[in-house]
Amino acid sequence: MPSFSAHDGTNLAYHVYGEGTPVVCLPGGPMQDSDYLGELGGLPAHRQLIMVDPRGTGRSATPQDAASYRCDRLVDDVEALREHLGLDRFDLLAHCAGANLAVLYAARHPDRVGRLALITPSTFAVGIWATGEDRLELARLRKDEPWFGTAFAALEEIVGGNVTDDNRKAIDPFFYGRWDAAAQAHHAAQAGRRNEEAAAAYGGEGAYDPEATRAALAAFDAPVLVLAGEVDLNSIPSAVAEFAKLFPNAEFVVQPEAGHFPWVDDAGRFVATTAPFLD
């Protein structure tokens, strides 16, 4: 498996799918290896994908300094990868929490990013937060699902402050457009793939400066795709739409009947949206 050395000497691995001009892909979690991204529904038929395993995950080494897991410090890992690949500019795709890292990179190195695709993104880096009531309102769109009663009751408990492992498990169906065998298998395959120590440090104190990041993104004029899932309980469409407005040259798309993993819910539709943007 190919790898490169971060500026602090940590060896970082990445996976390569497809041929042609590369797109660097940052997974979410936060701090989960890239395995759950698969091949993003068939996107390697259009572009080469460079799937990064963040430090401390997958095939990448564990750093000596756990403080290096903080999101703003991981910007240097992305820059080290760019240098390793020998690219002056590159296209960047990020999912979920990886979007926080992607926008911090774009803010610090705007001339290095050709196109930026943010897929069901987390919005913490820019200070956008969805309320519990926002999530409950979105969840009610699933009222005709056979699992809705149990899942919604668990969500109400969580919003009310009663967060338990059982409640968290009960709301899993809300993160997919269809809670079918494929979704359940995808979800099950993610178990144990996140570095919990790293995840706790990722958004730690000092990781984000929303005001400064918003100002930098307002001057970031590269093309941006911001994609939300219509029924995604994690990155709800209203928050993602607000995020898209921070960019001067952004296209905001809502994938119908999709949750947090739109390439799992409808690979064809996902690729039909992202491939033309990246081409």
Short mmCIF file of C-alpha atoms in Angstrom, two decimals:
data_model
loop_
_atom_site.label_atom_id
_atom_site.label_comp_id
_atom_site.label_asym_id
_atom_site.label_seq_id
_atom_site.Cartn_x
_atom_site.Cartn_y
_atom_site.Cartn_z
CA MET A 1 0.00 0.00 0.00
CA PRO A 2 1.39 3.47 -0.86
CA SER A 3 2.33 5.76 1.98
CA PHE A 4 4.09 9.03 2.72
CA SER A 5 5.75 10.71 5.64
CA ALA A 6 3.99 13.54 7.45
CA HIS A 7 6.06 16.52 8.49
CA ASP A 8 6.43 15.07 12.00
CA GLY A 9 7.65 11.75 10.60
CA THR A 10 4.39 9.79 11.05
CA ASN A 11 3.91 7.32 8.20
CA LEU A 12 0.50 7.78 6.57
CA ALA A 13 -1.16 5.34 4.17
CA TYR A 14 -3.57 5.87 1.32
CA HIS A 15 -5.48 3.70 -1.15
CA VAL A 16 -5.63 4.34 -4.89
CA TYR A 17 -8.65 3.52 -7.05
CA GLY A 18 -8.89 4.20 -10.75
CA GLU A 19 -6.65 6.13 -13.11
CA GLY A 20 -6.28 9.67 -14.33
CA THR A 21 -6.10 12.95 -12.50
CA PRO A 22 -6.33 12.30 -8.75
CA VAL A 23 -8.95 13.46 -6.32
CA VAL A 24 -7.84 13.37 -2.68
CA CYS A 25 -10.62 11.98 -0.47
CA LEU A 26 -10.85 12.69 3.26
CA PRO A 27 -13.03 10.35 5.36
CA GLY A 28 -15.18 11.37 8.31
CA GLY A 29 -15.84 9.68 11.61
CA PRO A 30 -14.12 11.77 12.78
CA MET A 31 -10.82 9.86 12.65
CA GLN A 32 -12.12 6.78 10.89
CA ASP A 33 -10.19 4.97 8.19
CA SER A 34 -11.31 5.35 4.61
CA ASP A 35 -12.62 1.79 4.15
CA TYR A 36 -16.28 2.79 4.59
CA LEU A 37 -16.05 5.10 1.58
CA GLY A 38 -15.56 2.07 -0.64
CA GLU A 39 -15.16 3.35 -4.17
CA LEU A 40 -17.79 6.06 -3.70
CA GLY A 41 -20.39 4.35 -5.84
CA GLY A 42 -18.15 3.90 -8.90
CA LEU A 43 -16.46 7.31 -9.04
CA PRO A 44 -13.09 5.76 -10.07
CA ALA A 45 -14.57 5.21 -13.55
CA HIS A 46 -14.25 8.97 -13.93
CA ARG A 47 -11.31 10.04 -11.73
CA GLN A 48 -8.52 8.46 -9.73
CA LEU A 49 -9.37 8.47 -6.03
CA ILE A 50 -6.67 8.88 -3.38
CA MET A 51 -8.33 7.61 -0.18
CA VAL A 52 -6.45 8.76 2.91
CA ASP A 53 -6.30 6.82 6.17
CA PRO A 54 -5.86 9.59 8.77
CA ARG A 55 -3.06 9.19 11.28
CA GLY A 56 -3.89 6.56 13.87
CA THR A 57 -6.44 4.80 11.63
CA GLY A 58 -6.36 1.97 9.11
CA ARG A 59 -2.86 1.34 7.76
CA SER A 60 -1.50 4.70 8.97
CA ALA A 61 0.84 4.84 11.94
CA THR A 62 -0.06 6.15 15.38
CA PRO A 63 1.71 9.44 16.07
CA GLN A 64 3.89 10.00 19.11
CA ASP A 65 1.96 13.17 19.99
CA ALA A 66 -1.79 12.63 20.47
CA ALA A 67 -2.30 16.40 20.21
CA SER A 68 -1.54 16.05 16.49
CA TYR A 69 -5.00 14.52 16.02
CA ARG A 70 -6.57 17.97 16.32
CA CYS A 71 -8.30 19.00 13.11
CA ASP A 72 -6.35 22.20 12.46
CA ARG A 73 -3.06 20.30 12.90
CA LEU A 74 -4.12 17.66 10.38
CA VAL A 75 -4.01 20.35 7.69
CA ASP A 76 -0.27 19.69 7.59
CA ASP A 77 -0.93 16.02 6.74
CA VAL A 78 -3.00 17.03 3.72
CA GLU A 79 -0.25 19.40 2.61
CA ALA A 80 2.37 16.66 3.04
CA LEU A 81 0.27 14.38 0.82
CA ARG A 82 0.05 17.07 -1.86
CA GLU A 83 3.83 17.43 -1.78
CA HIS A 84 4.25 13.65 -1.94
CA LEU A 85 1.98 13.42 -4.98
CA GLY A 86 3.91 16.24 -6.67
CA LEU A 87 0.79 18.30 -7.37
CA ASP A 88 0.70 22.09 -7.53
CA ARG A 89 -3.09 21.98 -7.23
CA PHE A 90 -5.49 19.14 -6.60
CA ASP A 91 -9.19 18.46 -6.26
CA LEU A 92 -10.41 17.60 -2.78
CA LEU A 93 -13.45 15.56 -1.72
CA ALA A 94 -14.45 15.19 1.92
CA HIS A 95 -17.22 13.40 3.75
CA CYS A 96 -18.82 14.29 7.09
CA ALA A 97 -16.18 15.37 9.66
CA GLY A 98 -13.57 15.30 6.92
CA ALA A 99 -15.22 18.45 5.57
CA ASN A 100 -13.98 20.36 8.60
CA LEU A 101 -10.43 19.42 7.68
CA ALA A 102 -11.06 20.18 4.01
CA VAL A 103 -12.27 23.72 4.64
CA LEU A 104 -9.43 24.42 7.08
CA TYR A 105 -7.03 23.28 4.36
CA ALA A 106 -8.78 25.43 1.74
CA ALA A 107 -8.67 28.41 4.11
CA ARG A 108 -4.93 28.00 4.71
CA HIS A 109 -3.93 26.94 1.18
CA PRO A 110 -6.58 28.36 -1.17
CA ASP A 111 -4.31 28.32 -4.22
CA ARG A 112 -3.69 24.59 -3.82
CA VAL A 113 -7.34 23.51 -4.26
CA GLY A 114 -8.78 23.23 -7.74
CA ARG A 115 -12.27 21.94 -6.88
CA LEU A 116 -13.80 21.14 -3.52
CA ALA A 117 -16.59 18.59 -3.03
CA LEU A 118 -18.17 18.43 0.43
CA ILE A 119 -20.40 15.38 0.86
CA THR A 120 -22.99 15.46 3.68
CA PRO A 121 -20.51 17.66 5.54
CA SER A 122 -20.05 18.43 9.19
CA THR A 123 -20.31 22.18 9.76
CA PHE A 124 -18.50 22.58 13.08
CA ALA A 125 -15.49 24.37 11.60
CA VAL A 126 -17.72 27.26 10.49
CA GLY A 127 -19.87 27.40 13.61
CA ILE A 128 -23.14 26.10 12.14
CA TRP A 129 -25.19 23.91 14.48
CA ALA A 130 -28.45 22.05 14.03
CA THR A 131 -30.82 22.04 16.98
CA GLY A 132 -32.48 18.98 18.45
CA GLU A 133 -35.83 20.21 17.18
CA ASP A 134 -34.35 20.58 13.67
CA ARG A 135 -33.37 16.91 13.79
CA LEU A 136 -36.75 15.80 15.14
CA GLU A 137 -38.52 17.69 12.37
CA LEU A 138 -36.40 16.01 9.72
CA ALA A 139 -36.84 12.60 11.35
CA ARG A 140 -40.62 12.92 11.08
CA LEU A 141 -40.26 12.59 7.30
CA ARG A 142 -39.62 8.89 7.95
CA LYS A 143 -42.88 8.33 9.84
CA ASP A 144 -44.08 5.66 7.40
CA GLU A 145 -41.02 3.44 7.92
CA PRO A 146 -41.66 0.22 9.89
CA TRP A 147 -38.83 1.03 12.31
CA PHE A 148 -39.89 4.64 12.88
CA GLY A 149 -41.65 4.32 16.26
CA THR A 150 -38.72 2.81 18.13
CA ALA A 151 -36.13 4.98 16.39
CA PHE A 152 -38.04 8.22 16.91
CA ALA A 153 -38.63 7.49 20.59
CA ALA A 154 -34.89 6.94 20.99
CA LEU A 155 -34.15 10.17 19.17
CA GLU A 156 -36.48 12.09 21.47
CA GLU A 157 -34.60 10.61 24.43
CA ILE A 158 -31.26 11.71 22.97
CA VAL A 159 -32.50 15.22 22.21
CA GLY A 160 -33.78 15.38 25.79
CA GLY A 161 -30.31 14.54 27.10
CA ASN A 162 -30.67 10.81 27.75
CA VAL A 163 -27.87 9.49 25.55
CA THR A 164 -27.31 5.74 25.91
CA ASP A 165 -25.70 3.09 23.75
CA ASP A 166 -29.13 1.55 23.17
CA ASN A 167 -30.60 4.87 22.07
CA ARG A 168 -27.70 5.51 19.72
CA LYS A 169 -28.12 2.08 18.15
CA ALA A 170 -31.87 2.54 17.77
CA ILE A 171 -31.49 5.65 15.59
CA ASP A 172 -29.10 4.02 13.10
CA PRO A 173 -31.81 3.68 10.40
CA PHE A 174 -32.13 7.48 10.24
CA PHE A 175 -28.68 7.74 8.65
CA TYR A 176 -29.59 5.84 5.49
CA GLY A 177 -32.17 6.50 2.82
CA ARG A 178 -33.28 2.85 3.06
CA TRP A 179 -32.59 0.63 6.05
CA ASP A 180 -32.18 -2.43 3.85
CA ALA A 181 -29.61 -5.25 3.86
CA ALA A 182 -27.03 -3.17 2.00
CA ALA A 183 -27.33 -0.28 4.47
CA GLN A 184 -27.17 -2.60 7.46
CA ALA A 185 -24.08 -4.34 6.08
CA HIS A 186 -22.40 -0.99 5.41
CA HIS A 187 -23.18 0.16 8.93
CA ALA A 188 -21.98 -3.08 10.54
CA ALA A 189 -18.69 -2.94 8.64
CA GLN A 190 -17.83 0.38 10.33
CA ALA A 191 -17.79 -1.08 13.83
CA GLY A 192 -14.45 -0.52 15.55
CA ARG A 193 -12.95 1.41 12.63
CA ARG A 194 -12.83 4.78 14.40
CA ASN A 195 -9.91 5.79 16.62
CA GLU A 196 -11.83 7.01 19.68
CA GLU A 197 -8.84 8.78 21.28
CA ALA A 198 -8.21 10.61 18.04
CA ALA A 199 -11.90 11.43 17.60
CA ALA A 200 -11.99 13.02 21.05
CA ALA A 201 -9.02 15.23 20.15
CA TYR A 202 -10.16 16.09 16.62
CA GLY A 203 -12.47 18.96 17.57
CA GLY A 204 -10.70 19.82 20.82
CA GLU A 205 -10.18 23.31 22.19
CA GLY A 206 -8.47 25.51 19.63
CA ALA A 207 -9.26 23.29 16.66
CA TYR A 208 -11.70 25.73 15.09
CA ASP A 209 -11.92 29.48 14.63
CA PRO A 210 -15.27 29.82 12.85
CA GLU A 211 -15.07 33.57 12.28
CA ALA A 212 -11.63 33.38 10.67
CA THR A 213 -12.61 30.34 8.59
CA ARG A 214 -15.78 32.01 7.34
CA ALA A 215 -13.76 35.06 6.29
CA ALA A 216 -11.27 32.89 4.41
CA LEU A 217 -14.01 30.90 2.65
CA ALA A 218 -15.70 34.12 1.53
CA ALA A 219 -12.55 34.79 -0.51
CA PHE A 220 -12.20 31.20 -1.75
CA ASP A 221 -13.35 31.40 -5.37
CA ALA A 222 -12.70 27.83 -6.56
CA PRO A 223 -15.75 25.77 -7.58
CA VAL A 224 -17.41 24.02 -4.64
CA LEU A 225 -20.01 21.26 -4.58
CA VAL A 226 -21.96 20.92 -1.34
CA LEU A 227 -24.13 17.81 -1.31
CA ALA A 228 -26.75 17.02 1.32
CA GLY A 229 -28.89 13.93 1.76
CA GLU A 230 -32.60 14.71 1.82
CA VAL A 231 -33.21 12.67 4.99
CA ASP A 232 -29.73 12.80 6.56
CA LEU A 233 -30.19 13.15 10.30
CA ASN A 234 -26.49 13.85 10.84
CA SER A 235 -25.82 16.67 8.38
CA ILE A 236 -29.33 17.99 7.97
CA PRO A 237 -30.05 19.77 4.67
CA SER A 238 -30.92 23.14 6.23
CA ALA A 239 -27.54 23.34 8.00
CA VAL A 240 -25.70 22.17 4.88
CA ALA A 241 -27.51 24.81 2.80
CA GLU A 242 -26.34 27.48 5.23
CA PHE A 243 -22.81 26.13 4.88
CA ALA A 244 -22.96 26.37 1.08
CA LYS A 245 -23.83 30.06 1.29
CA LEU A 246 -20.41 30.78 2.82
CA PHE A 247 -18.71 30.12 -0.53
CA PRO A 248 -18.85 32.59 -3.43
CA ASN A 249 -18.85 29.84 -6.06
CA ALA A 250 -20.80 26.93 -4.58
CA GLU A 251 -23.40 24.58 -6.02
CA PHE A 252 -25.77 23.17 -3.41
CA VAL A 253 -27.44 19.85 -4.23
CA VAL A 254 -29.84 17.74 -2.19
CA GLN A 255 -29.83 14.08 -3.20
CA PRO A 256 -33.42 12.79 -2.95
CA GLU A 257 -34.16 9.96 -0.53
CA ALA A 258 -30.53 9.87 0.63
CA GLY A 259 -29.11 9.81 4.12
CA HIS A 260 -25.59 10.37 5.38
CA PHE A 261 -24.01 7.97 2.88
CA PRO A 262 -25.52 8.97 -0.47
CA TRP A 263 -23.25 6.70 -2.53
CA VAL A 264 -24.71 3.73 -0.61
CA ASP A 265 -28.33 4.88 -0.98
CA ASP A 266 -28.15 5.56 -4.72
CA ALA A 267 -24.74 5.13 -6.29
CA GLY A 268 -25.90 6.08 -9.77
CA ARG A 269 -27.42 9.38 -8.69
CA PHE A 270 -24.42 10.19 -6.50
CA VAL A 271 -21.93 9.62 -9.31
CA ALA A 272 -24.15 11.51 -11.78
CA THR A 273 -23.83 14.54 -9.49
CA THR A 274 -20.20 14.36 -8.40
CA ALA A 275 -18.46 13.11 -11.54
CA PRO A 276 -19.50 16.04 -13.81
CA PHE A 277 -18.49 18.48 -11.09
CA LEU A 278 -15.03 16.93 -10.81
CA ASP A 279 -14.48 16.51 -14.57
#
